[in-house]
Coordinates of C-alpha atoms (C1' of nucleotides) in Angstrom, one line a residue:
Chain A
M1 CA -19.8 -24.5 9.5
S2 CA -21.6 -25.9 13.1
P3 CA -18.6 -25.7 15.2
S4 CA -16.3 -22.4 15.2
Q5 CA -17.7 -19.4 13.2
P6 CA -16.5 -16.5 14.8
R7 CA -16.1 -14.9 11.3
D8 CA -16.3 -11.3 12.5
R9 CA -18.3 -9.7 9.6
G10 CA -15.3 -7.2 10.4
I11 CA -11.9 -8.1 9.3
P12 CA -9.4 -5.4 9.2
E13 CA -8.4 -3.9 6.4
A14 CA -4.4 -4.7 6.9
T15 CA -5.4 -8.4 7.3
V16 CA -7.4 -8.7 4.1
A17 CA -4.6 -7.1 2.0
R18 CA -2.2 -9.6 3.4
L19 CA -4.6 -13.1 2.9
P20 CA -3.8 -13.0 -0.8
L21 CA -0.1 -13.5 0.5
Y22 CA -1.0 -16.3 2.5
L23 CA -2.7 -18.0 -0.2
R24 CA -0.2 -17.7 -2.6
A25 CA 2.4 -19.3 -0.4
L26 CA 0.0 -21.7 0.6
H27 CA -1.2 -22.9 -2.9
G28 CA 2.8 -23.3 -3.9
M29 CA 2.7 -25.8 -0.3
A30 CA -0.2 -27.4 -1.8
E31 CA 1.8 -28.2 -5.0
R32 CA 4.6 -29.3 -2.9
G33 CA 2.3 -32.1 -1.2
V34 CA 2.8 -30.4 2.3
A35 CA -0.5 -31.0 4.1
T36 CA 0.1 -29.5 7.1
V37 CA 1.8 -26.2 8.5
S38 CA 2.7 -24.4 11.2
S39 CA 2.3 -20.4 11.9
E40 CA 5.7 -20.2 12.0
D41 CA 6.8 -22.0 8.7
L42 CA 3.8 -20.2 7.0
A43 CA 4.8 -16.6 8.5
V44 CA 8.4 -17.2 7.1
A45 CA 7.0 -18.2 3.2
A46 CA 4.7 -15.1 3.5
G47 CA 7.3 -12.6 4.8
V48 CA 5.5 -11.8 8.1
N49 CA 5.6 -12.2 11.9
S50 CA 4.2 -15.2 13.0
A51 CA 1.9 -13.4 15.7
K52 CA 0.5 -11.5 12.8
L53 CA -0.3 -14.2 10.6
R54 CA -2.3 -16.2 13.8
K55 CA -3.8 -12.9 14.4
D56 CA -5.2 -12.6 10.7
L57 CA -6.3 -16.2 10.7
S58 CA -7.9 -15.9 14.0
H59 CA -10.1 -12.9 12.5
L60 CA -11.5 -15.9 10.0
G61 CA -12.0 -18.1 12.3
S62 CA -10.2 -21.0 14.6
Y63 CA -8.9 -23.0 12.0
G64 CA -6.2 -24.2 13.4
T65 CA -4.9 -27.3 15.7
R66 CA -2.6 -26.5 18.6
G67 CA 0.6 -28.5 18.5
V68 CA -0.1 -29.1 15.0
G69 CA -1.0 -26.2 12.9
Y70 CA -2.9 -25.6 9.9
D71 CA -4.3 -28.1 7.5
V72 CA -2.9 -26.4 3.7
E73 CA -6.0 -27.6 1.9
Y74 CA -8.4 -26.7 4.3
L75 CA -7.1 -23.0 4.8
V76 CA -6.6 -22.6 1.3
Y77 CA -10.5 -23.6 1.1
Q78 CA -11.1 -21.1 4.0
I79 CA -9.0 -18.2 2.9
S80 CA -10.3 -18.7 -1.0
R81 CA -14.0 -18.6 0.2
E82 CA -13.1 -15.1 2.4
L83 CA -11.7 -13.4 -0.3
G84 CA -14.7 -14.5 -2.7
L85 CA -12.6 -16.3 -4.9
T86 CA -14.7 -19.6 -4.9
Q87 CA -17.1 -17.6 -7.5
D88 CA -16.0 -16.5 -10.9
W89 CA -15.3 -12.8 -11.6
A90 CA -15.4 -11.3 -14.7
V91 CA -13.3 -8.2 -15.4
A92 CA -13.6 -5.7 -18.2
I93 CA -9.9 -3.9 -19.1
V94 CA -10.4 -0.6 -20.7
G95 CA -7.8 1.0 -22.7
V96 CA -5.8 -1.4 -24.5
G97 CA -2.5 0.3 -24.5
N98 CA 0.8 -1.4 -23.6
L99 CA -0.1 -1.8 -20.2
G100 CA -3.6 -3.3 -21.2
R101 CA -2.4 -5.3 -23.6
A102 CA 0.2 -6.6 -21.1
L103 CA -2.7 -7.1 -18.4
A104 CA -4.9 -8.9 -20.8
N105 CA -2.2 -11.6 -21.4
Y106 CA -1.0 -11.8 -17.6
G107 CA -1.5 -15.0 -16.2
G108 CA -2.1 -13.9 -12.7
F109 CA -5.4 -12.7 -13.6
V110 CA -7.0 -15.9 -15.0
S111 CA -5.0 -18.4 -12.4
R112 CA -7.5 -17.5 -9.5
G113 CA -11.0 -16.7 -10.0
F114 CA -10.8 -14.1 -12.1
R115 CA -11.4 -13.8 -16.0
V116 CA -10.7 -11.1 -18.2
A117 CA -14.1 -11.0 -20.3
A118 CA -13.7 -7.9 -21.8
L119 CA -11.4 -5.3 -23.7
V120 CA -12.5 -2.0 -24.4
D121 CA -10.5 0.8 -26.1
A122 CA -11.4 4.1 -28.1
D123 CA -8.9 3.8 -30.9
P124 CA -10.5 2.7 -33.9
E125 CA -7.0 1.5 -35.0
V126 CA -7.2 -1.4 -32.2
V127 CA -11.0 -1.8 -32.1
G128 CA -11.7 -5.3 -33.9
D129 CA -8.4 -6.5 -32.6
T130 CA -7.9 -10.1 -31.0
I131 CA -5.6 -9.8 -28.2
A132 CA -5.3 -12.6 -25.8
G133 CA -8.2 -14.4 -27.1
L134 CA -10.5 -11.3 -27.1
N135 CA -12.1 -9.1 -29.5
V136 CA -11.3 -5.4 -28.6
E137 CA -14.6 -3.6 -28.4
H138 CA -15.4 0.2 -29.1
I139 CA -15.6 2.5 -26.0
D140 CA -19.1 3.5 -26.9
E141 CA -20.2 -0.2 -26.1
L142 CA -18.7 0.1 -22.9
E143 CA -22.2 -0.2 -20.9
A144 CA -23.6 -2.8 -23.5
V145 CA -20.5 -5.1 -22.8
I146 CA -20.4 -4.5 -19.1
K147 CA -23.8 -5.9 -18.5
R148 CA -24.0 -8.0 -21.2
R149 CA -20.8 -10.1 -19.8
G150 CA -22.0 -9.5 -16.2
V151 CA -18.5 -7.5 -15.7
S152 CA -18.4 -6.6 -11.8
I153 CA -14.8 -5.4 -11.5
V154 CA -13.1 -2.8 -14.2
V155 CA -9.4 -1.9 -14.9
L156 CA -8.6 1.5 -16.0
A157 CA -5.7 1.6 -18.2
T158 CA -6.4 4.4 -20.0
P159 CA -4.7 7.5 -20.6
A160 CA -5.0 9.8 -17.3
A161 CA -7.3 12.3 -19.4
A162 CA -9.7 9.7 -19.7
A163 CA -9.8 7.8 -16.8
Q164 CA -12.1 9.9 -14.7
E165 CA -14.9 9.9 -17.6
V166 CA -14.7 6.2 -17.8
C167 CA -15.0 5.5 -14.2
D168 CA -17.7 7.7 -13.8
R169 CA -19.5 5.9 -17.0
V170 CA -18.9 2.1 -15.5
I171 CA -20.3 3.4 -11.6
A172 CA -23.2 4.5 -13.8
V173 CA -24.0 1.0 -15.1
G174 CA -23.4 -0.4 -11.5
V175 CA -19.8 -1.2 -11.3
T176 CA -18.5 -0.9 -7.8
S177 CA -14.8 -2.0 -7.6
I178 CA -12.1 -0.8 -9.9
L179 CA -8.3 -1.0 -10.4
N180 CA -7.0 2.1 -11.5
F181 CA -3.6 2.6 -13.2
A182 CA -3.9 5.9 -14.4
P183 CA -2.3 8.5 -12.7
V184 CA -4.9 10.5 -11.5
V185 CA -7.2 10.7 -8.3
L186 CA -10.4 9.2 -9.2
S187 CA -13.6 10.7 -7.8
V188 CA -16.1 8.4 -6.9
P189 CA -18.8 7.9 -4.4
D190 CA -18.0 6.1 -1.2
T191 CA -20.1 2.9 -2.2
V192 CA -17.3 2.5 -4.9
D193 CA -13.8 0.7 -4.0
V194 CA -11.0 2.2 -6.0
R195 CA -7.5 0.7 -5.6
K196 CA -4.8 2.3 -7.2
V197 CA -1.3 0.8 -8.8
D198 CA 0.9 3.5 -9.4
L199 CA 4.3 2.6 -11.2
S200 CA 5.8 5.9 -11.0
I201 CA 4.9 6.6 -7.1
E202 CA 6.3 3.4 -6.6
L203 CA 9.4 4.6 -8.0
Q204 CA 9.4 7.4 -6.3
I205 CA 9.3 6.4 -3.2
L206 CA 12.5 4.0 -3.7
A207 CA 14.3 7.4 -4.9
F208 CA 13.6 8.6 -1.6
H209 CA 15.4 6.2 0.5
E210 CA 17.8 5.5 -2.3
Q211 CA 19.0 8.9 -1.6
R212 CA 18.8 8.9 2.0
K213 CA 21.7 6.0 1.8
A214 CA 23.6 7.8 -0.4
G215 CA 23.7 10.7 1.8
G216 CA 20.8 13.7 1.4
P217 CA 20.7 16.9 -1.0
L218 CA 22.7 18.9 1.3
M219 CA 23.9 16.8 3.5
A220 CA 27.5 15.6 4.0
V221 CA 28.2 11.9 4.0
D222 CA 26.0 10.2 7.1
S223 CA 26.4 6.8 7.5
Q224 CA 23.3 6.3 8.8
Chain B
M25 CA 19.1 27.3 4.1
S26 CA 19.5 29.9 6.5
P27 CA 15.8 30.4 8.0
S28 CA 13.9 27.4 8.4
Q29 CA 15.3 24.2 8.0
P30 CA 13.8 21.8 10.5
R31 CA 14.0 19.1 7.9
D32 CA 14.0 16.1 10.5
R33 CA 16.0 13.4 8.8
G34 CA 12.9 11.2 10.2
I35 CA 10.1 11.6 7.8
P36 CA 7.2 8.9 8.3
E37 CA 6.8 6.4 5.9
A38 CA 3.1 7.2 5.3
T39 CA 4.4 10.8 4.2
V40 CA 6.9 9.7 1.9
A41 CA 4.2 7.4 0.2
R42 CA 2.1 10.8 -0.2
L43 CA 4.0 13.3 -1.3
P44 CA 4.3 11.7 -5.0
L45 CA 0.4 12.2 -4.5
Y46 CA 1.1 15.9 -4.0
L47 CA 3.9 16.5 -6.3
R48 CA 1.2 15.2 -9.1
A49 CA -1.7 17.9 -8.2
L50 CA 1.1 20.4 -7.5
H51 CA 2.6 19.7 -11.5
G52 CA -1.0 20.0 -12.7
M53 CA -1.5 23.3 -11.0
A54 CA 1.5 24.7 -12.3
E55 CA 1.0 24.0 -15.8
R56 CA -2.5 25.7 -15.3
G57 CA -0.6 28.6 -14.1
V58 CA -1.8 28.4 -10.7
A59 CA 0.9 30.4 -8.3
T60 CA -0.4 29.8 -5.0
V61 CA -2.8 27.1 -3.3
S62 CA -4.1 26.7 0.2
S63 CA -3.4 23.3 1.8
E64 CA -7.3 23.0 1.5
D65 CA -7.5 22.9 -2.1
L66 CA -4.2 20.9 -2.6
A67 CA -5.8 18.6 -0.1
V68 CA -8.7 18.1 -2.6
A69 CA -6.5 17.6 -5.7
A70 CA -4.7 14.9 -3.9
G71 CA -7.6 13.5 -2.0
V72 CA -6.4 13.8 1.5
N73 CA -7.5 15.3 4.3
S74 CA -6.1 19.1 4.5
A75 CA -4.7 18.5 8.2
K76 CA -2.9 15.3 7.3
L77 CA -1.5 17.4 4.4
R78 CA -0.4 20.2 6.5
K79 CA 1.6 17.9 8.5
D80 CA 2.7 15.9 5.9
L81 CA 4.6 19.2 4.5
S82 CA 5.8 20.3 8.0
H83 CA 8.0 17.3 8.3
L84 CA 9.5 18.8 5.5
G85 CA 9.9 22.4 6.8
S86 CA 8.1 25.3 6.9
Y87 CA 7.1 26.6 3.7
G88 CA 3.8 27.8 3.7
T89 CA 3.0 31.5 4.2
R90 CA -0.1 31.9 6.8
G91 CA -3.2 33.7 5.8
V92 CA -2.0 32.5 2.0
G93 CA -1.1 29.2 1.3
Y94 CA 2.0 27.6 -0.5
D95 CA 3.9 29.1 -3.1
V96 CA 3.3 26.0 -6.1
E97 CA 6.7 26.5 -8.1
Y98 CA 8.9 26.5 -4.7
L99 CA 6.7 23.7 -3.1
V100 CA 7.1 21.6 -6.4
Y101 CA 10.8 22.0 -6.0
Q102 CA 11.1 21.3 -2.2
I103 CA 8.8 18.3 -2.4
S104 CA 11.4 17.0 -5.9
R105 CA 14.4 17.8 -3.6
E106 CA 12.9 15.8 -0.4
L107 CA 12.4 12.8 -2.9
G108 CA 15.6 13.4 -4.6
L109 CA 14.2 13.4 -8.2
T110 CA 16.4 16.4 -9.0
Q111 CA 18.6 13.7 -10.0
D112 CA 18.7 11.7 -12.7
W113 CA 17.9 7.9 -11.6
A114 CA 19.0 5.1 -14.2
V115 CA 16.1 2.0 -13.9
A116 CA 17.1 -1.3 -15.0
I117 CA 14.1 -3.3 -16.3
V118 CA 14.7 -7.3 -16.4
G119 CA 12.4 -9.4 -18.2
V120 CA 10.9 -7.9 -21.1
G121 CA 7.7 -10.0 -21.4
N122 CA 4.5 -8.1 -21.6
L123 CA 4.9 -6.4 -18.6
G124 CA 8.6 -5.4 -19.0
R125 CA 7.5 -4.1 -22.7
A126 CA 4.8 -1.8 -21.0
L127 CA 7.0 -0.9 -18.4
A128 CA 9.9 0.2 -21.0
N129 CA 7.4 2.1 -23.1
Y130 CA 5.6 3.8 -19.7
G131 CA 5.7 7.6 -20.2
G132 CA 5.1 8.3 -16.4
F133 CA 8.7 7.0 -16.1
V134 CA 10.4 9.0 -18.0
S135 CA 8.4 11.7 -16.8
R136 CA 10.1 13.0 -14.0
G137 CA 14.0 12.0 -13.0
F138 CA 13.9 8.5 -14.0
R139 CA 15.4 7.3 -17.2
V140 CA 15.2 3.4 -18.5
A141 CA 18.7 3.0 -18.8
A142 CA 18.9 -0.5 -19.7
L143 CA 16.8 -4.0 -20.8
V144 CA 17.6 -7.6 -19.7
D145 CA 16.0 -10.7 -20.7
A146 CA 17.3 -14.1 -20.9
D147 CA 15.3 -15.1 -24.0
P148 CA 17.7 -15.4 -27.1
E149 CA 14.4 -14.4 -28.9
V150 CA 14.1 -11.3 -27.5
V151 CA 17.9 -10.4 -26.9
G152 CA 19.1 -7.9 -29.6
D153 CA 15.5 -6.2 -30.2
T154 CA 15.1 -2.6 -29.8
I155 CA 12.5 -2.0 -27.6
A156 CA 11.4 1.7 -26.6
G157 CA 14.8 3.0 -28.3
L158 CA 16.8 0.5 -26.2
N159 CA 18.6 -2.4 -27.2
V160 CA 17.4 -5.5 -25.3
E161 CA 21.0 -7.3 -23.5
H162 CA 21.4 -10.6 -22.3
I163 CA 20.8 -11.8 -18.9
D164 CA 24.6 -12.6 -18.8
E165 CA 25.3 -9.4 -19.4
L166 CA 23.6 -8.5 -16.1
E167 CA 26.2 -6.9 -14.0
A168 CA 28.0 -5.6 -16.4
V169 CA 25.1 -3.7 -17.9
I170 CA 24.3 -2.5 -14.5
K171 CA 27.4 -1.1 -13.8
R172 CA 28.7 0.4 -17.0
R173 CA 25.1 2.2 -17.3
G174 CA 25.3 3.3 -13.4
V175 CA 21.5 1.8 -12.6
S176 CA 20.7 2.1 -9.3
I177 CA 17.2 1.0 -9.3
V178 CA 16.0 -2.5 -10.8
V179 CA 12.6 -3.1 -12.1
L180 CA 11.9 -7.2 -11.8
A181 CA 9.4 -8.0 -14.5
T182 CA 10.6 -11.8 -14.8
P183 CA 8.8 -14.6 -14.2
A184 CA 8.2 -15.7 -10.4
A185 CA 10.7 -18.4 -10.5
A186 CA 13.8 -16.3 -11.6
A187 CA 12.8 -13.3 -9.5
Q188 CA 15.0 -14.2 -6.6
E189 CA 18.1 -15.2 -8.6
V190 CA 18.5 -12.2 -10.9
C191 CA 17.4 -10.1 -7.1
D192 CA 20.5 -11.7 -5.3
R193 CA 22.7 -10.7 -8.2
V194 CA 21.7 -7.7 -8.6
I195 CA 22.1 -6.9 -4.7
A196 CA 25.9 -8.8 -5.2
V197 CA 26.9 -5.7 -7.6
G198 CA 25.6 -3.3 -5.3
V199 CA 21.7 -2.4 -5.9
T200 CA 19.9 -1.3 -2.8
S201 CA 16.4 -0.7 -4.6
I202 CA 14.3 -2.9 -6.1
L203 CA 10.7 -2.8 -7.3
N204 CA 9.4 -6.3 -7.8
F205 CA 6.7 -7.6 -10.1
A206 CA 7.1 -11.1 -9.7
P207 CA 4.3 -12.8 -7.5
V208 CA 6.9 -14.0 -4.6
V209 CA 8.0 -12.7 -1.7
L210 CA 11.8 -11.8 -2.3
S211 CA 14.4 -12.1 0.6
V212 CA 16.8 -9.4 0.9
P213 CA 19.1 -8.1 3.2
D214 CA 17.8 -5.2 5.1
T215 CA 20.0 -2.8 3.5
V216 CA 17.8 -3.5 0.4
D217 CA 14.3 -1.5 -0.1
V218 CA 11.9 -4.0 -2.2
R219 CA 8.6 -2.4 -3.1
K220 CA 6.3 -4.6 -4.5
V221 CA 3.6 -4.4 -7.2
D222 CA 0.9 -7.4 -7.3
L223 CA -2.1 -6.8 -9.7
S224 CA -3.3 -10.4 -9.0
I225 CA -3.2 -9.1 -5.2
E226 CA -5.4 -5.9 -5.7
L227 CA -8.0 -7.9 -7.5
Q228 CA -8.3 -10.1 -4.8
I229 CA -8.6 -7.3 -2.1
L230 CA -11.0 -5.8 -4.7
A231 CA -13.2 -9.2 -4.9
F232 CA -13.3 -9.4 -0.9
H233 CA -15.3 -5.9 -1.2
E234 CA -17.1 -6.9 -3.7
Q235 CA -18.0 -10.1 -2.2
R236 CA -19.2 -8.0 1.0
K237 CA -21.7 -5.7 -0.8
A238 CA -23.1 -8.5 -2.7
G239 CA -23.7 -10.5 0.2
G240 CA -21.3 -12.6 1.8
P241 CA -20.5 -16.5 1.2
L242 CA -23.2 -17.7 3.9
M243 CA -25.3 -14.6 3.6
A244 CA -28.7 -14.1 2.2
V245 CA -29.1 -11.4 -0.5
D246 CA -29.1 -8.0 0.9
S247 CA -29.1 -5.0 -1.4
Q248 CA -26.3 -3.0 0.0
Chain C
dG12 C1' -0.4 51.7 11.0
dC13 C1' -4.3 49.1 12.6
dG14 C1' -8.0 45.6 13.0
dA15 C1' -9.8 41.9 10.7
dC16 C1' -9.9 38.0 8.3
dT17 C1' -7.0 33.9 6.5
dT18 C1' -4.4 30.1 6.2
dT19 C1' -0.6 27.7 8.3
dG20 C1' 1.7 24.5 11.7
dT21 C1' 1.0 21.7 15.9
dG22 C1' -0.8 19.7 20.5
dC23 C1' -3.5 16.2 21.8
dA24 C1' -7.0 12.8 22.0
dT25 C1' -8.0 8.6 19.6
dC26 C1' -7.9 4.8 16.2
dG27 C1' -5.9 1.0 14.1
dG28 C1' -2.2 -2.4 13.7
dT29 C1' 2.3 -4.6 15.5
dT30 C1' 4.4 -7.1 18.9
dC31 C1' 5.1 -9.7 22.7
dA32 C1' 4.5 -13.2 25.8
dC33 C1' 1.5 -16.8 28.2
dA34 C1' -2.3 -19.7 28.9
dA35 C1' -5.1 -22.8 26.9
dA36 C1' -5.5 -26.8 23.9
dG37 C1' -4.5 -30.7 21.5
dG38 C1' -1.3 -34.8 19.8
dG39 C1' 1.8 -38.5 21.1
dC40 C1' 4.7 -41.4 23.3
dT41 C1' 5.6 -44.4 26.8
Chain D
dA15 C1' -4.2 -43.0 31.1
dG16 C1' -1.2 -39.8 32.0
dC17 C1' 2.4 -36.4 31.2
dC18 C1' 5.2 -33.8 27.8
dC19 C1' 6.0 -31.0 24.4
dT20 C1' 4.5 -28.4 20.3
dT21 C1' 1.6 -24.6 18.8
dT22 C1' -2.6 -21.5 18.5
dG23 C1' -5.1 -18.3 20.0
dT24 C1' -5.6 -13.7 22.5
dG25 C1' -4.7 -10.2 26.2
dA26 C1' -2.1 -6.1 26.8
dA27 C1' 1.5 -3.0 26.2
dC28 C1' 3.1 -0.5 22.6
dC29 C1' 3.8 2.4 18.2
dG30 C1' 2.7 5.1 14.2
dA31 C1' -0.7 7.5 12.0
dT32 C1' -4.9 10.5 11.9
dG33 C1' -8.0 14.3 12.5
dC34 C1' -9.7 17.6 15.5
dA35 C1' -9.5 22.4 17.0
dC36 C1' -6.9 26.3 17.9
dA37 C1' -3.3 29.7 18.8
dA38 C1' 0.1 32.0 16.0
dA39 C1' 1.6 34.8 12.0
dG40 C1' 0.9 37.0 8.3
dT41 C1' -2.1 39.6 4.4
dC42 C1' -5.0 42.7 2.8
dG43 C1' -8.4 46.7 3.2
dC44 C1' -9.1 50.9 4.7

DNA sequence: GCGACTTTGTGCATCGGTTCACAAAGGGCT
DNA sequence: AGCCCTTTGTGAACCGATGCACAAAGTCGC
């Protein structure tokens, strides 16, 4: 780390959101034995503009070689490190309904640095079941489980009505990163990061554009 | 439609993405019997800034009353109409693994204008099963099913390797809106809208910020 | 019917992000 | 060793989105 290290402790949010994309493309290339890649090729693989890709990478440091491109392995390492994937993150999933179950079994979680360390639910019917090799624990044990397993990221897959309460409780025991699948706006202190995934919102956005294409509500057909 | 109708056939993308949020907050208020709401209150409920909310709504038209606020029912109707939720959208889910199953059973889909009209999978083991009241059809029937059921939005919940092929096939029969859960960058003509939901990317973004809080990679411990 | 009060709708400054376009840097061929 | 070719890294213009702050518009009480 002696040579170039302009790692600006301020990487733009938009860049952070794309790094995982680059990482995935790079993993694919590494598996296919590609040693070196140009910004142009990597940009195509990740579905972005090459200038944007270069600017994104330049925020991490100067890891390319002019006239050649980027060393795939090295770049994988640098991005992984920047994203914090060189360490192991323990994730708890709260709410083991259909979605929670799907998440527990989702391979993509485990794949890169994340480990589902606990499943928690309120329904006595499912508490005690084994899902994806894990015992489902009771919601009363929430705080204890989080501490015991060193959980630092919580995935909320509860019904909407329960989300805020669970959220408050995990924050109270020190969790500061939450991935929320419940269709509610969580209120949290601003030291806590919440990311939200909302299936129904995504569909609504698609419907909006689809409607536009088909011709709007009180619109005559209008090819544009 | 005689009075105010400045509905600018160009609503900013950022606004479109927030309309579903407002709609949800408004539905909650309607259920609680609230008749009228100010931009300030609605903004709080949706978790945004009130000036932003007013500007967003102003893109749809001038539906508020100064000194009073917005009529909840009326605004629900206007936003629904703008998003195209006053019509019924038939959705097909391709890939009935854990995730596809969870999506099929997800209440939020049906709730507002969307109807899961078909389930399709390649695995003979699940073809013929009934999930969420629907028969799972074979992938060979994909095109036929889409046409027969009038599907206009396709949800891809297949393994990554199958996603592009399914995508090409549904586009070939006229689908122009796709919600992709597979961790791949789909390549599509630009007449087609793709929205992507990627669980693993969301986690990686959280990990990045979590790492920052805990003290960066080559940083000493720093409590905050 | 009038004045005080409330709340919308928007002009304007600002900001973050995207894209272009090119100079600087490095590799490889002769 | 020197030249040419490729590709990076970034300055600068541009674009869309955000948020402030206020005038215009309308309600409600008297």
